[in-house]
Tab-separated table of C-alpha atoms and ligand atoms in Angstrom:
chain	number	residue	atom	x	y	z
A	281	MET	CA	14.266	13.468	-27.378
A	282	HIS	CA	11.149	12.655	-25.986
A	283	ALA	CA	10.777	12.827	-22.387
A	284	PRO	CA	7.906	10.918	-21.077
A	285	ARG	CA	5.770	11.493	-18.608
A	286	ILE	CA	6.506	9.676	-15.302
A	287	ASP	CA	2.958	8.571	-14.111
A	288	LEU	CA	3.877	8.050	-10.543
A	289	PHE	CA	5.460	11.424	-10.073
A	290	GLU	CA	2.464	13.259	-11.656
A	291	TRP	CA	0.134	11.367	-9.037
A	292	LEU	CA	2.155	12.290	-6.004
A	293	LEU	CA	2.959	15.968	-7.231
A	294	GLN	CA	-0.814	16.467	-7.741
A	295	ASN	CA	-2.350	15.003	-4.915
A	296	ALA	CA	-0.216	15.330	-2.255
A	297	PRO	CA	-0.643	18.840	-1.124
A	298	TYR	CA	-4.304	17.962	-0.829
A	299	ALA	CA	-4.272	14.699	0.751
A	300	THR	CA	-4.978	14.588	4.824
A	301	TYR	CA	-3.390	10.934	5.013
A	302	ASN	CA	-0.291	10.003	2.898
A	303	LEU	CA	0.549	6.446	2.416
A	304	ALA	CA	2.464	6.865	-0.768
A	305	PHE	CA	5.551	8.882	-0.137
A	306	SER	CA	8.909	6.292	0.338
A	307	ASN	CA	10.612	8.243	2.346
A	308	ILE	CA	10.732	8.193	6.750
A	309	THR	CA	10.297	11.634	8.382
A	310	GLY	CA	13.746	13.650	7.935
A	311	VAL	CA	16.531	14.329	10.432
A	312	THR	CA	16.028	17.990	11.515
A	313	VAL	CA	19.121	20.005	12.284
A	314	LYS	CA	19.336	19.391	16.058
A	315	GLU	CA	19.233	15.723	15.055
A	316	TYR	CA	22.082	15.707	12.666
A	317	GLU	CA	24.274	17.501	14.934
A	318	THR	CA	23.521	15.600	17.563
A	319	VAL	CA	24.734	12.117	15.873
A	320	ALA	CA	26.937	13.693	13.377
A	321	HIS	CA	28.746	16.342	15.597
A	322	TYR	CA	29.011	18.519	12.585
A	323	SER	CA	28.181	21.951	11.973
A	324	PHE	CA	29.579	24.448	9.360
A	325	PRO	CA	32.577	26.555	10.519
A	326	ASP	CA	31.980	30.330	10.433
A	327	ASN	CA	34.460	30.982	7.210
A	328	PHE	CA	32.793	27.756	5.035
A	329	ASP	CA	32.674	28.906	1.835
A	330	PHE	CA	29.183	28.288	0.434
A	331	GLY	CA	30.508	29.007	-3.029
A	332	LEU	CA	32.565	26.180	-3.579
A	333	ASN	CA	32.203	23.035	-6.077
A	334	ALA	CA	33.391	19.851	-6.676
A	335	GLN	CA	33.186	18.556	-10.072
A	336	TYR	CA	34.048	15.303	-9.409
A	337	GLY	CA	32.717	15.084	-5.745
A	338	ALA	CA	33.958	16.466	-2.460
A	339	GLU	CA	36.705	14.234	-1.328
A	340	GLU	CA	35.245	14.284	2.181
A	341	LEU	CA	32.036	11.861	0.342
A	342	LYS	CA	34.530	9.646	-1.530
A	343	ARG	CA	36.466	8.898	1.618
A	344	ALA	CA	33.219	7.969	3.289
A	345	LEU	CA	31.943	6.212	0.324
A	346	CYS	CA	35.308	4.333	-0.031
A	347	LEU	CA	34.980	2.833	3.270
A	348	MET	CA	31.499	1.818	3.111
A	349	TYR	CA	31.983	0.199	-0.138
A	350	ASN	CA	35.544	-1.021	0.205
A	351	CYS	CA	36.287	0.603	-3.337
A	352	THR	CA	38.792	3.676	-4.508
A	353	PRO	CA	37.819	6.998	-5.354
A	354	ASP	CA	37.731	6.057	-9.216
A	355	ASN	CA	34.609	3.510	-8.374
A	356	ILE	CA	32.704	6.589	-7.193
A	357	VAL	CA	30.948	9.422	-8.786
A	358	ALA	CA	28.891	11.596	-7.173
A	359	THR	CA	25.589	12.545	-8.054
A	360	THR	CA	22.190	14.486	-7.038
A	361	GLY	CA	20.529	11.639	-5.772
A	362	ALA	CA	19.686	7.859	-6.838
A	363	SER	CA	17.935	9.496	-9.638
A	364	GLU	CA	21.050	11.407	-11.726
A	365	ALA	CA	22.874	7.640	-10.444
A	366	ASN	CA	20.685	5.677	-12.391
A	367	PHE	CA	20.341	8.073	-15.312
A	368	LEU	CA	24.148	7.947	-15.843
A	369	VAL	CA	24.410	4.628	-15.702
A	370	PHE	CA	21.658	3.988	-18.316
A	371	PHE	CA	23.142	6.697	-20.146
A	372	SER	CA	26.355	4.678	-20.294
A	373	ARG	CA	25.286	1.728	-21.256
A	374	LEU	CA	22.780	2.153	-23.311
A	375	ASN	CA	22.189	3.208	-26.692
A	376	GLN	CA	19.229	3.386	-29.483
A	377	GLY	CA	18.524	-0.505	-30.457
A	378	ASP	CA	20.039	-1.799	-27.464
A	379	GLU	CA	17.957	-3.934	-25.086
A	380	PHE	CA	17.730	-3.852	-21.291
A	381	ILE	CA	16.563	-6.160	-19.021
A	382	ILE	CA	14.011	-4.645	-15.874
A	383	GLU	CA	12.468	-6.518	-13.370
A	384	GLN	CA	8.342	-5.775	-13.152
A	385	PRO	CA	7.049	-4.752	-11.186
A	386	GLY	CA	9.031	-2.103	-10.941
A	387	TYR	CA	10.076	1.703	-10.215
A	388	GLN	CA	8.827	3.500	-13.296
A	389	PRO	CA	11.596	5.714	-14.216
A	390	MET	CA	13.898	2.450	-14.327
A	391	TRP	CA	12.370	1.864	-17.571
A	392	LEU	CA	10.605	5.063	-18.938
A	393	THR	CA	14.342	6.940	-18.182
A	394	PRO	CA	16.208	4.343	-20.583
A	395	GLU	CA	13.318	4.562	-23.037
A	396	MET	CA	14.308	7.952	-23.884
A	397	LEU	CA	17.730	6.574	-25.357
A	398	GLY	CA	15.758	4.620	-27.829
A	399	ALA	CA	16.408	1.352	-25.475
A	400	ARG	CA	13.789	-1.536	-25.725
A	401	ARG	CA	12.995	-2.613	-22.334
A	402	ILE	CA	12.019	-6.552	-21.926
A	403	HIS	CA	10.255	-7.481	-18.913
A	404	TRP	CA	11.874	-9.543	-16.034
A	405	LEU	CA	8.935	-10.712	-14.003
A	406	ARG	CA	9.330	-10.508	-10.443
A	407	ARG	CA	5.670	-13.104	-9.576
A	408	PHE	CA	3.392	-12.332	-6.488
A	409	GLU	CA	3.125	-16.240	-6.944
A	410	ASN	CA	6.944	-16.506	-6.561
A	411	LYS	CA	6.868	-14.011	-3.447
A	412	PHE	CA	8.279	-11.380	-5.466
A	413	GLY	CA	11.643	-13.133	-5.977
A	414	VAL	CA	14.038	-12.810	-9.125
A	415	ASP	CA	13.645	-16.069	-11.494
A	416	ILE	CA	16.969	-16.923	-12.389
A	417	GLU	CA	15.564	-19.459	-14.996
A	418	THR	CA	14.175	-17.308	-17.055
A	419	LEU	CA	16.720	-14.536	-17.036
A	420	ASN	CA	18.910	-16.949	-19.442
A	421	ASN	CA	15.935	-16.966	-21.779
A	422	LEU	CA	15.629	-13.206	-21.752
A	423	ILE	CA	19.114	-12.636	-23.095
A	424	THR	CA	19.869	-11.608	-26.902
A	425	GLU	CA	22.845	-10.496	-28.598
A	426	LYS	CA	21.258	-6.415	-27.848
A	427	THR	CA	20.999	-7.195	-24.189
A	428	LYS	CA	23.234	-4.643	-22.841
A	429	LEU	CA	21.860	-4.165	-19.018
A	430	ILE	CA	20.224	-5.847	-16.314
A	431	VAL	CA	18.441	-3.714	-14.087
A	432	LEU	CA	17.153	-4.078	-10.357
A	433	THR	CA	16.365	-2.813	-7.044
A	434	ASN	CA	17.385	-4.399	-3.549
A	435	LEU	CA	15.428	-4.255	-1.652
A	436	HIS	CA	12.540	-4.663	-4.346
A	437	ASN	CA	10.463	-1.229	-5.132
A	438	PRO	CA	7.432	-1.731	-4.871
A	439	SER	CA	7.550	-4.825	-2.779
A	440	GLY	CA	10.398	-4.078	-0.469
A	441	VAL	CA	11.462	-8.345	-0.940
A	442	PHE	CA	15.260	-8.447	-0.309
A	443	THR	CA	17.416	-10.580	-2.606
A	444	HIS	CA	20.162	-12.697	-1.455
A	445	GLN	CA	24.004	-11.696	-2.400
A	446	LYS	CA	24.123	-15.327	-3.803
A	447	THR	CA	21.276	-14.863	-6.084
A	448	ILE	CA	23.129	-11.548	-7.298
A	449	LYS	CA	25.954	-13.269	-7.995
A	450	GLU	CA	24.136	-15.915	-10.161
A	451	ILE	CA	22.760	-12.849	-11.993
A	452	ALA	CA	26.260	-11.323	-12.147
A	453	LYS	CA	27.737	-14.648	-13.496
A	454	ILE	CA	25.221	-14.560	-16.516
A	455	ALA	CA	25.860	-10.902	-16.911
A	456	GLU	CA	29.462	-11.655	-17.270
A	457	ASP	CA	29.135	-14.915	-19.506
A	458	HIS	CA	27.562	-12.324	-21.944
A	459	ASP	CA	29.387	-9.243	-21.629
A	460	ILE	CA	26.947	-7.034	-20.335
A	461	TYR	CA	26.317	-5.316	-16.434
A	462	VAL	CA	24.028	-5.342	-13.779
A	463	LEU	CA	22.617	-2.295	-12.081
A	464	VAL	CA	21.663	-2.936	-8.638
A	465	ASP	CA	19.640	-0.002	-7.209
A	466	GLU	CA	20.103	-0.165	-3.542
A	467	ILE	CA	18.572	2.553	-2.387
A	468	TYR	CA	16.925	0.793	0.418
A	469	LEU	CA	19.123	-1.716	0.959
A	470	ASP	CA	20.366	-0.416	4.681
A	471	GLY	CA	16.644	-0.588	5.557
A	472	SER	CA	16.306	-4.220	4.845
A	473	PHE	CA	16.045	-6.074	8.364
A	474	ILE	CA	18.300	-9.013	6.727
A	475	SER	CA	21.716	-7.496	6.851
A	476	GLN	CA	24.106	-7.749	3.578
A	477	PRO	CA	26.442	-5.768	2.492
A	478	SER	CA	26.769	-3.824	-0.466
A	479	SER	CA	27.159	-6.168	-3.951
A	480	PHE	CA	29.512	-3.333	-5.495
A	481	GLY	CA	32.952	-5.838	-5.949
A	482	ILE	CA	30.946	-8.674	-7.354
A	483	PRO	CA	32.285	-8.802	-11.307
A	484	ASN	CA	29.705	-6.619	-13.720
A	485	VAL	CA	27.693	-5.150	-10.908
A	486	ILE	CA	27.272	-1.478	-10.909
A	487	VAL	CA	25.345	0.451	-7.775
A	488	THR	CA	23.534	3.229	-7.172
A	489	SER	CA	22.361	4.526	-3.910
A	490	SER	CA	21.911	7.834	-2.362
A	491	ALA	CA	21.113	9.327	1.285
A	492	THR	CA	17.764	10.234	0.686
A	493	LYS	CA	15.348	7.363	2.071
A	494	VAL	CA	17.120	5.334	5.131
A	495	TYR	CA	19.216	8.528	6.080
A	496	GLY	CA	16.338	10.557	6.271
A	497	LEU	CA	18.470	13.041	4.530
A	498	GLY	CA	16.347	13.695	1.599
A	499	GLY	CA	16.844	17.609	1.400
A	500	PHE	CA	20.247	17.154	0.631
A	501	HIS	CA	20.104	14.917	-2.812
A	502	THR	CA	23.136	13.367	-2.673
A	503	GLY	CA	23.501	10.356	-4.349
A	504	TRP	CA	26.542	7.977	-5.866
A	505	VAL	CA	27.021	5.529	-8.499
A	506	ILE	CA	30.074	2.618	-7.223
A	507	ALA	CA	30.929	1.188	-10.436
A	508	PRO	CA	33.786	-0.833	-11.897
A	509	ARG	CA	36.388	2.293	-13.204
A	510	GLU	CA	35.694	1.752	-16.652
A	511	ILE	CA	32.060	2.723	-15.836
A	512	ALA	CA	32.801	4.685	-13.298
A	513	ILE	CA	34.893	7.127	-16.227
A	514	GLN	CA	31.909	7.361	-18.609
A	515	CYS	CA	29.076	8.314	-16.150
A	516	GLN	CA	32.023	11.075	-14.560
A	517	LYS	CA	32.310	12.173	-18.334
A	518	LEU	CA	28.608	12.266	-18.876
A	519	LYS	CA	27.863	13.878	-15.652
A	520	ALA	CA	29.068	17.226	-17.022
A	521	HIS	CA	26.110	17.497	-19.299
A	522	SER	CA	23.727	16.695	-16.629
A	523	THR	CA	24.276	18.483	-13.313
A	524	GLY	CA	28.191	19.333	-13.939
A	525	ALA	CA	28.947	19.430	-10.378
A	526	ALA	CA	26.525	18.357	-7.306
A	527	SER	CA	25.473	20.395	-4.380
A	528	TYR	CA	29.147	20.586	-2.681
A	529	THR	CA	27.192	22.015	0.630
A	530	SER	CA	25.242	18.753	0.492
A	531	GLU	CA	27.647	16.579	-0.173
A	532	ILE	CA	29.821	17.739	3.180
A	533	MET	CA	26.613	16.876	5.286
A	534	THR	CA	26.326	13.690	3.689
A	535	ALA	CA	29.857	12.519	4.271
A	536	HIS	CA	29.709	13.679	7.966
A	537	ALA	CA	26.823	11.840	8.525
A	538	LEU	CA	28.039	8.851	6.767
A	539	ARG	CA	31.412	8.579	8.449
A	540	ASP	CA	29.973	9.676	12.152
A	541	ALA	CA	26.517	8.500	12.026
A	542	ARG	CA	25.634	5.988	9.705
A	543	GLU	CA	24.511	3.559	12.244
A	544	ASP	CA	22.618	5.730	13.917
A	545	LEU	CA	20.830	6.700	11.115
A	546	ILE	CA	20.478	2.883	10.170
A	547	LYS	CA	18.870	2.501	13.836
A	548	ARG	CA	16.869	5.326	13.543
A	549	PHE	CA	15.381	4.137	10.264
A	550	GLN	CA	14.910	0.377	11.609
A	551	LYS	CA	13.082	1.647	14.167
A	552	ARG	CA	10.752	3.300	12.297
A	553	ALA	CA	10.394	0.605	9.720
A	554	LYS	CA	9.907	-2.481	11.985
A	555	THR	CA	7.478	-0.433	14.456
A	556	ASN	CA	5.202	0.673	11.503
A	557	PHE	CA	5.504	-3.073	9.704
A	558	GLU	CA	4.436	-4.493	12.746
A	559	ILE	CA	1.226	-2.272	13.029
A	560	LEU	CA	0.695	-2.994	9.190
A	561	LYS	CA	1.450	-6.748	9.571
A	562	LYS	CA	-1.360	-6.667	12.322
A	563	TRP	CA	-3.534	-4.737	10.174
A	564	MET	CA	-3.076	-6.914	6.978
A	565	ASN	CA	-3.681	-10.415	9.207
A	566	LYS	CA	-7.389	-8.377	10.631
A	567	HIS	CA	-8.042	-7.509	6.793
A	568	LYS	CA	-7.915	-10.358	5.147
A	569	GLU	CA	-11.273	-9.545	3.095
A	570	PHE	CA	-8.982	-6.535	1.359
A	571	PHE	CA	-5.802	-8.136	0.569
A	572	GLU	CA	-3.361	-10.572	0.462
A	573	TRP	CA	0.265	-9.846	0.933
A	574	ILE	CA	3.907	-10.838	0.457
A	575	GLU	CA	5.896	-9.455	4.037
A	576	PRO	CA	8.491	-6.655	2.908
A	577	ASP	CA	12.198	-8.118	4.235
A	578	GLY	CA	12.164	-4.139	5.582
A	579	GLY	CA	12.320	-0.872	4.195
A	580	ILE	CA	8.961	0.822	4.584
A	581	VAL	CA	7.080	0.169	1.347
A	582	CYS	CA	4.758	-3.093	0.586
A	583	PHE	CA	2.843	-4.172	-2.465
A	584	PRO	CA	-0.125	-6.463	-1.613
A	585	ARG	CA	-2.652	-7.853	-3.912
A	586	TYR	CA	-6.365	-5.926	-3.564
A	587	THR	CA	-9.423	-8.642	-3.573
A	588	MET	CA	-11.906	-5.951	-5.542
A	589	ASP	CA	-12.337	-6.472	-9.205
A	590	MET	CA	-11.283	-2.869	-10.350
A	591	PRO	CA	-8.404	-0.859	-11.865
A	592	SER	CA	-6.057	0.411	-9.034
A	593	VAL	CA	-5.916	4.001	-10.664
A	594	ASP	CA	-9.732	4.232	-10.199
A	595	LEU	CA	-9.423	2.372	-6.441
A	596	CYS	CA	-6.822	4.878	-5.809
A	597	LYS	CA	-8.670	7.813	-6.881
A	598	TYR	CA	-12.102	6.629	-5.117
A	599	LEU	CA	-9.727	6.347	-1.564
A	600	PHE	CA	-8.592	9.872	-2.432
A	601	ASP	CA	-11.507	11.571	-2.957
A	602	THR	CA	-13.969	9.855	-0.398
A	603	GLN	CA	-11.305	9.872	2.059
A	604	LYS	CA	-8.014	12.037	1.455
A	605	LEU	CA	-5.892	9.071	1.205
A	606	LEU	CA	-3.132	9.073	-0.845
A	607	VAL	CA	-1.634	5.499	-1.841
A	608	ASN	CA	-0.063	4.265	-5.285
A	609	PRO	CA	-1.794	2.652	-8.008
A	610	GLY	CA	0.160	-0.776	-8.698
A	611	PHE	CA	-0.641	0.277	-12.582
A	612	TYR	CA	2.049	3.092	-12.013
A	613	PHE	CA	4.704	-0.272	-11.099
A	614	ASN	CA	3.557	-1.822	-14.282
A	615	GLN	CA	1.237	-4.161	-12.098
A	616	GLU	CA	-2.467	-4.403	-11.869
A	617	GLY	CA	-4.714	-5.103	-8.967
A	618	PHE	CA	-1.964	-4.160	-6.903
A	619	ILE	CA	-1.319	-1.076	-4.849
A	620	ARG	CA	1.978	0.522	-3.292
A	621	LEU	CA	1.491	1.213	0.589
A	622	SER	CA	4.431	3.248	2.197
A	623	TYR	CA	4.456	3.756	5.891
A	624	GLY	CA	7.809	6.069	6.783
A	625	CYS	CA	5.366	7.972	8.883
A	626	ASP	CA	4.921	8.273	12.286
A	627	GLU	CA	3.157	5.539	14.290
A	628	PHE	CA	-0.346	7.552	15.178
A	629	SER	CA	-0.319	8.877	11.075
A	630	LEU	CA	0.173	4.938	10.004
A	631	GLN	CA	-2.802	4.133	12.800
A	632	ASN	CA	-5.037	6.935	11.222
A	633	SER	CA	-4.489	6.067	7.648
A	634	LEU	CA	-5.105	2.122	8.207
A	635	ASP	CA	-8.420	3.386	9.730
A	636	VAL	CA	-9.594	5.772	6.973
A	637	LEU	CA	-8.404	2.882	4.402
A	638	GLU	CA	-10.365	0.104	6.184
A	639	LYS	CA	-13.495	2.951	6.307
A	640	GLY	CA	-13.116	3.494	2.398
A	641	LEU	CA	-12.822	-0.037	1.082
A	642	ARG	CA	-15.121	-0.682	3.514
A	643	ASN	CA	-17.733	1.684	1.775
A	644	LEU	CA	-16.521	0.926	-1.424
A	645	GLN	CA	-17.136	-2.823	-0.663
A	646	ASP	CA	-21.071	-1.805	0.105
A	647	ASN	CA	-20.994	0.540	-2.972
A	648	ILE	CA	-20.282	-2.573	-5.225
A	649	ASP	CA	-22.661	-4.665	-3.232
A	650	SER	CA	-25.485	-3.051	-3.463
B	910	PLP	C1	14.012	2.267	-6.578
B	910	PLP	C2	14.503	3.880	-6.478
B	910	PLP	N1	15.554	4.506	-7.013
B	910	PLP	C3	15.422	5.941	-6.901
B	910	PLP	C4	14.978	6.819	-6.418
B	910	PLP	C5	15.299	7.927	-6.372
B	910	PLP	O1	16.264	8.523	-5.677
B	910	PLP	P1	16.521	9.636	-5.320
B	910	PLP	O2	15.659	10.213	-4.357
B	910	PLP	O3	17.527	9.911	-4.038
B	910	PLP	O4	16.862	10.613	-5.924
B	910	PLP	C6	13.720	6.134	-5.803
B	910	PLP	C7	12.769	7.019	-5.194
B	910	PLP	O5	11.844	6.541	-4.877
B	910	PLP	C8	13.414	4.706	-5.570
B	910	PLP	O6	12.606	4.312	-5.111
């Protein structure tokens, strides 16, 4: 099996250590031990055994997730991040020759991982002109007898656009009619400005998520699949071949955060997201000569279209080489002419980064004009 390079990750890993300004990472400033103890009221007891493992996930985590998703433990597979959660869903649903329908632009692993299995991607376009919304009309035409899975993110990565439950239900109904499943990656859903419960519970919907983004607990790297029982059983079996047990210690820490501090952590995220969104909006309104954008519905990423006529990788390399500013090329989300900006940093860093973005683009424009 050939594992394709994930360009987005390579770009970030190679350049981030040398960046002075970073509008590329899609997480917020992490929670500190002190913050954690203050909101979750938990620290490990002296006799806590760091040798413990739980192949089927820590009971505490499962209890917290049952409350969050209104599900039972047999709907849950505890994973190492949403990355492993998605991986397990792809491996449980897809085989060589199958087709999966994937939103475009999108998050690169969501098609490169299933392609490793020999499954074929079918693009489902979320058009800028349609405010990056999903288009139900076209979905029906994309389904064939080979289709096994429909894949989307809510909020949408890279645009931050929200998909309403009514629309998810319409998609799920189409899936049900064809006896297939919909994977909804909800890693950013709690960061939405429009509040909506998880889509788990809608027939034929599989949900994945993790504590890495909205909750600021990336270092724990605890994630989960929430799925109809028959899918959860398959994912659990597969997990024996990936990580076996995820980190029990992380699962316990995550469980306490979800049980006792979820609301506080969501508020913490939303405060950062809203403050930074306002700064960014002001900047975008002032710099229409550089960008057109669809305002995100929350979260901390957006996907503006730039006005310059050049490939997005070249544009981002220029900004990195001249300003030490790291932003992500739209090409890595399969959409040329765009860049992804992430703004989970503090306000001061955001303002400084936007200043150098302006400077870089102005210099570039002058070079092009002269
Ligand atoms: C849509 C989406 N899914 C999954 C992941 C990976 O999540 P995790 O860090 O929990 O593995 C990311 C990370 O950026 C993401 O944006």
